[in-house]
XYZ file of C-alpha atoms in Angstrom:
409
model
C 0.000 0.000 0.000
C 1.411 3.445 -0.885
C 2.819 5.644 1.848
C 2.150 9.392 2.172
C 4.038 12.057 4.084
C 1.726 14.535 5.763
C 1.662 17.759 7.733
C -1.375 18.626 9.828
C -2.811 20.148 12.960
C -3.986 18.118 15.928
C -7.191 18.872 17.828
C -5.141 21.030 20.210
C -3.669 22.975 17.300
C -0.167 21.522 17.380
C 1.717 20.973 14.113
C 2.248 17.256 13.468
C 4.218 15.474 10.755
C 4.510 11.847 9.805
C 3.971 9.084 7.291
C 0.705 7.221 6.832
C -0.338 4.377 4.539
C -3.399 4.616 2.334
C -4.690 3.491 -1.035
C -4.888 7.124 -2.195
C -4.155 10.592 -0.827
C -7.893 11.001 -0.198
C -7.962 7.799 1.841
C -4.985 9.009 3.850
C -6.814 12.288 4.513
C -9.831 10.365 5.837
C -7.601 8.336 8.163
C -6.058 11.543 9.494
C -9.470 13.095 10.097
C -10.410 9.924 11.982
C -7.372 10.465 14.221
C -8.458 14.056 14.929
C -5.791 15.563 12.658
C -6.652 18.239 10.088
C -4.312 17.608 7.120
C -2.502 20.602 5.653
C -0.333 18.819 3.085
C -0.288 15.222 1.839
C 2.344 14.090 -0.661
C 3.531 10.660 -1.834
C 6.563 9.485 0.103
C 8.688 9.431 -3.062
C 7.837 13.064 -3.818
C 8.736 14.084 -0.275
C 12.172 12.451 -0.622
C 13.053 14.544 -3.642
C 11.620 12.564 -6.587
C 9.710 14.230 -9.363
C 6.596 12.311 -8.372
C 3.541 13.680 -10.104
C 5.384 16.400 -12.045
C 4.146 15.796 -15.584
C 3.341 17.908 -18.596
C -0.320 17.111 -18.040
C -0.100 18.479 -14.510
C 1.631 21.639 -15.700
C -0.985 22.509 -18.296
C -4.044 21.172 -16.465
C -6.711 23.767 -15.787
C -6.878 24.712 -12.103
C -9.662 25.932 -9.863
C -9.269 29.693 -9.428
C -10.107 31.829 -6.428
C -13.055 33.261 -8.375
C -14.423 29.729 -8.829
C -14.126 29.090 -5.096
C -15.710 32.434 -4.283
C -18.701 31.763 -6.544
C -19.011 28.239 -5.154
C -19.241 29.561 -1.580
C -21.819 32.228 -2.436
C -24.009 29.998 -4.584
C -23.936 27.120 -2.119
C -24.984 29.506 0.674
C -27.957 30.702 -1.404
C -29.080 27.165 -2.252
C -28.723 25.849 1.302
C -30.555 28.848 2.719
C -33.398 28.155 0.257
C -33.659 24.611 1.643
C -32.154 22.801 -1.347
C -30.535 19.453 -0.333
C -26.753 19.467 -0.513
C -26.481 16.800 -3.250
C -29.052 18.543 -5.412
C -27.313 21.878 -4.833
C -23.944 20.458 -5.893
C -25.528 18.874 -8.957
C -26.968 22.229 -10.004
C -23.656 24.003 -9.436
C -21.841 21.366 -11.475
C -24.194 21.822 -14.427
C -24.006 25.625 -14.343
C -20.254 25.924 -13.793
C -18.230 27.218 -16.743
C -14.923 25.906 -15.360
C -13.954 22.375 -16.374
C -11.718 22.047 -13.311
C -14.551 23.101 -10.989
C -16.949 20.679 -12.699
C -14.519 17.837 -11.993
C -14.103 18.893 -8.363
C -17.875 19.127 -7.825
C -18.381 15.720 -9.418
C -15.817 14.156 -7.077
C -17.390 15.879 -4.058
C -20.827 14.551 -5.039
C -19.463 11.036 -5.465
C -17.841 11.223 -2.035
C -21.074 12.449 -0.418
C -23.105 9.711 -2.117
C -20.765 7.117 -0.628
C -21.749 8.307 2.860
C -18.965 10.719 3.750
C -19.505 14.076 5.437
C -19.152 17.316 3.464
C -15.985 18.360 5.288
C -14.364 14.994 4.556
C -15.445 15.208 0.916
C -13.932 18.673 0.591
C -10.738 17.454 2.286
C -10.285 15.051 -0.637
C -9.470 18.179 -2.699
C -6.486 19.575 -0.756
C -5.313 21.750 -3.664
C -8.676 23.544 -3.800
C -9.823 23.951 -0.197
C -7.474 25.338 2.447
C -7.186 24.068 6.017
C -9.079 27.156 7.204
C -11.904 26.517 4.729
C -12.194 22.885 5.851
C -12.164 23.821 9.534
C -14.972 26.335 9.013
C -17.078 23.776 7.147
C -16.566 21.238 9.952
C -17.692 23.839 12.492
C -20.770 24.525 10.347
C -21.614 20.827 10.342
C -21.242 20.550 14.126
C -23.279 23.671 14.898
C -25.919 23.258 12.183
C -25.047 26.690 10.720
C -23.520 25.470 7.472
C -25.178 28.106 5.261
C -23.971 30.920 7.562
C -20.450 29.526 7.425
C -20.469 29.524 3.616
C -21.627 33.158 3.609
C -18.832 34.079 6.005
C -16.327 32.201 3.849
C -17.585 34.103 0.789
C -16.939 37.441 2.499
C -13.555 36.190 3.693
C -12.495 35.123 0.182
C -13.835 38.379 -1.254
C -11.696 40.329 1.193
C -8.645 38.231 0.285
C -9.199 38.888 -3.400
C -9.702 42.613 -2.802
C -6.423 42.871 -0.899
C -4.445 41.055 -3.588
C -5.975 43.142 -6.384
C -5.238 46.367 -4.513
C -1.599 45.410 -3.959
C -1.133 44.422 -7.614
C -2.737 47.649 -8.773
C -0.583 49.775 -6.493
C 2.652 48.065 -7.560
C 1.905 48.193 -11.288
C 3.202 51.746 -11.864
C 6.412 51.430 -9.781
C 7.169 48.084 -11.435
C 6.747 49.640 -14.876
C 9.054 52.541 -13.996
C 11.753 50.244 -12.570
C 11.541 47.965 -15.632
C 11.808 50.977 -17.974
C 14.870 52.234 -16.088
C 16.517 48.807 -16.277
C 15.915 48.646 -20.038
C 17.285 52.181 -20.445
C 20.460 51.252 -18.539
C 21.023 48.230 -20.795
C 20.493 50.273 -23.990
C 22.804 53.070 -22.822
C 25.598 50.642 -21.869
C 25.380 48.567 -25.055
C 24.785 51.248 -27.695
C 25.346 54.793 -26.381
C 28.492 54.612 -24.258
C 30.485 52.531 -26.799
C 29.821 55.256 -29.411
C 31.140 57.933 -27.041
C 34.093 55.700 -26.127
C 35.289 55.767 -29.758
C 35.169 59.567 -29.720
C 36.978 59.794 -26.379
C 39.708 57.437 -27.641
C 40.772 60.136 -30.148
C 41.415 62.703 -27.401
C 44.744 61.137 -26.514
C 44.425 62.187 -22.849
C 43.536 60.421 -19.628
C 39.762 60.385 -19.116
C 38.069 61.323 -15.814
C 37.511 58.521 -13.296
C 33.720 58.526 -13.745
C 34.103 58.165 -17.509
C 36.568 55.304 -17.157
C 34.189 53.502 -14.794
C 31.273 53.896 -17.215
C 33.329 52.723 -20.204
C 34.721 49.760 -18.243
C 31.254 48.667 -17.123
C 29.934 49.117 -20.670
C 32.773 47.021 -22.134
C 32.114 44.307 -19.554
C 28.389 44.275 -20.357
C 29.017 44.116 -24.118
C 31.600 41.333 -23.786
C 29.997 39.259 -21.032
C 26.283 40.037 -21.255
C 25.476 36.329 -21.343
C 27.310 35.798 -18.038
C 25.306 38.627 -16.453
C 22.052 37.151 -17.773
C 23.053 33.718 -16.456
C 23.953 35.223 -13.072
C 20.524 36.880 -12.866
C 18.786 33.604 -13.682
C 20.874 31.677 -11.148
C 20.240 34.347 -8.509
C 16.495 34.118 -9.158
C 16.526 30.305 -8.939
C 18.633 30.401 -5.774
C 16.269 32.934 -4.207
C 13.215 30.828 -5.059
C 14.914 27.740 -3.641
C 15.833 29.600 -0.460
C 12.308 30.965 -0.027
C 11.005 27.432 -0.611
C 12.628 26.248 2.606
C 10.973 26.812 6.006
C 13.821 28.900 7.397
C 14.192 30.832 4.142
C 10.520 31.687 3.944
C 10.504 32.729 7.597
C 13.480 35.053 7.096
C 12.103 36.498 3.848
C 8.661 37.124 5.368
C 10.387 38.869 8.256
C 12.480 40.991 5.875
C 9.389 41.965 3.872
C 7.940 43.664 6.948
C 11.030 45.916 7.192
C 11.087 47.078 3.555
C 10.580 50.864 3.421
C 7.052 51.956 2.412
C 5.928 48.462 1.367
C 6.728 46.777 4.689
C 4.054 48.557 6.722
C 1.447 47.805 4.044
C 2.319 44.092 4.093
C 2.168 44.040 7.890
C -1.206 45.794 8.099
C -2.687 43.624 5.334
C -1.463 40.465 7.078
C -2.848 41.554 10.441
C -6.159 42.498 8.812
C -6.339 38.994 7.338
C -5.543 37.471 10.737
C -8.112 39.591 12.601
C -10.891 38.882 10.125
C -10.185 35.142 10.094
C -9.955 35.028 13.891
C -13.263 36.890 14.272
C -14.921 34.520 11.801
C -13.594 31.445 13.610
C -14.735 32.654 17.060
C -18.148 33.701 15.756
C -18.561 30.255 14.197
C -18.007 28.572 17.561
C -14.383 27.424 17.212
C -12.513 27.330 20.565
C -9.939 30.119 20.820
C -6.893 27.817 20.959
C -8.036 25.817 17.937
C -9.046 29.029 16.152
C -5.527 30.425 16.522
C -4.046 27.176 15.227
C -6.240 27.282 12.117
C -5.989 31.031 11.528
C -2.178 30.949 11.625
C -2.368 29.054 8.330
C -4.319 31.852 6.621
C -2.060 34.847 7.239
C 0.271 33.943 4.339
C 3.331 35.133 6.273
C 5.539 32.659 8.130
C 6.841 35.301 10.566
C 3.365 36.499 11.608
C 2.143 32.873 11.682
C 4.927 32.075 14.156
C 3.785 34.993 16.321
C 0.192 33.686 16.238
C 1.421 30.202 17.225
C 3.243 31.756 20.178
C 0.009 33.522 21.146
C -1.739 30.143 21.055
C 0.956 28.597 23.241
C 0.557 31.431 25.740
C -3.220 31.026 25.871
C -2.782 27.275 26.413
C -0.550 28.044 29.394
C -3.298 30.215 30.865
C -2.159 33.670 29.763
C -4.713 36.167 28.509
C -4.987 37.046 24.834
C -3.996 40.606 25.736
C -0.684 39.571 27.309
C 0.197 37.205 24.461
C -0.689 39.899 21.881
C 1.590 42.412 23.612
C 4.416 39.849 23.688
C 4.313 39.414 19.882
C 5.316 43.034 19.283
C 3.408 43.266 15.986
C 0.183 44.961 17.139
C -0.200 48.725 17.502
C -1.180 50.255 20.880
C -4.674 51.050 19.567
C -5.215 47.414 18.596
C -3.876 46.225 21.960
C -6.404 48.471 23.674
C -9.244 47.092 21.532
C -8.228 43.526 22.369
C -8.222 44.421 26.069
C -11.745 45.850 25.816
C -12.998 42.872 23.824
C -11.533 40.319 26.213
C -12.855 42.124 29.277
C -16.354 42.646 27.854
C -16.672 39.182 26.291
C -17.078 40.592 22.781
C -13.681 39.632 21.413
C -15.037 38.616 17.992
C -16.614 42.063 17.547
C -13.376 43.789 18.513
C -11.351 41.568 16.157
C -13.774 42.457 13.365
C -13.266 46.148 14.203
C -9.503 45.628 14.109
C -9.776 43.972 10.699
C -11.831 46.851 9.319
C -9.457 49.413 10.821
C -6.416 47.740 9.268
C -8.274 47.326 5.985
C -9.078 51.046 5.868
C -5.447 51.875 6.630
C -4.237 49.511 3.910
C -6.644 51.036 1.388
C -5.345 54.514 2.218
C -1.710 53.362 2.080
C -2.291 51.712 -1.288
C -3.966 54.814 -2.707
C -0.982 56.922 -1.676
C 1.636 54.275 -2.492
C 2.442 55.889 -5.830
C 2.961 59.259 -4.154
C 5.244 57.670 -1.533
C 7.355 55.773 -4.059
C 7.543 58.562 -6.622
C 10.132 60.673 -4.687
C 12.336 57.584 -4.238
C 12.158 56.828 -7.956
C 12.873 60.459 -8.848
C 15.940 60.542 -6.583
C 17.230 57.251 -8.014
C 16.593 58.449 -11.570
C 18.319 61.756 -10.800
C 21.414 59.954 -9.481
C 21.485 57.752 -12.589
C 21.206 60.736 -14.932
C 23.894 62.593 -12.951
C 26.324 59.683 -13.256
C 25.727 59.373 -16.993
C 25.983 63.129 -17.523
C 29.229 63.429 -15.568
C 30.751 60.393 -17.269
C 29.875 61.534 -20.780
C 30.206 65.326 -20.595
C 33.221 65.721 -18.287
C 35.706 64.728 -21.040
C 33.989 67.073 -23.491
C 34.091 69.843 -20.897
C 37.812 69.223 -20.205
C 38.529 69.258 -23.944
C 36.674 72.557 -24.319
C 38.683 74.140 -21.471
C 41.945 72.934 -23.044
C 40.944 74.404 -26.405
C 40.130 77.773 -24.798
C 43.534 77.903 -23.047
C 45.266 77.349 -26.354
């Protein structure tokens, strides 16, 4: 029987790893659920040991379920369940109306799993690449509390917020990325075509050129002669960076560095904390115990550094500390947020306060994103000015020196 390596969360929220035998990955997921473990990642043992496993051309070009598909699925399923439509009939209708081939396949497999007697949460867990651990945990809570339709509505709003944040960040970074790319292209063109032409003219002067000019000509000659080595170095650097970020320690360090990047760091931090606060409020409102809620929510923040802070908060709460004290110990929350947590914990309305925190951070992120271009523009102007100054000094200093020599004669 095949073996599968897995990562998951126990009922107490602890991260567990191991190897389990099962006929398929779906069967292994069911065994883990039976042991009280929520699977986060299940891979064949060969793939975990470094083999190529399921990496095929078919897998590369296979259509995938998008976030929009998942968002529509959550909203439509909420509407159908609220109208009293049985779950199997609702899934059948969604399968027929879906325009995504990948989503049709997923819905068909979920229906087949339900018809065989499995619960909805277990059926969704058989699609680990589509439904996150947070999504599965919320569905399980909905099944236990009998509020499944409300959970799907909350998940719809959660996914909508996630999509809004990503779209806002992409939109805000589009202009700076275009400017940086244009500057990089300009530097390449100047070094390959412009400076060599001036170098031929300067060679006829018969005098020693200024230091800045010699540096520019030397760098230009190196780029013209060894451009392929520079391109290869860039590719290798990119691959090495991706490999480093792919490791647990690398991702942790990179996520920590991202929070310290000027201008962009505070936006990333506020967006991550808004995602955490909204997810935490949703989990508490749905009836998830606080310790388990923190364990699940730490998987949704999409930042290993912040997730580690949330796990430390969970550990503190398990030891008997208050949420306020553990939040202060993380060092990532602002004083205003700390005060709101204190009020929420004291008044017993923590989920309302966490929702307020999420909305506050969201409003701040929206404002920061709207003004991101204005904040980055001075930095780009200064960098562009320095670049133009270097080029101007390197190119025009020899001409200026030649003009002064001609005047003296």
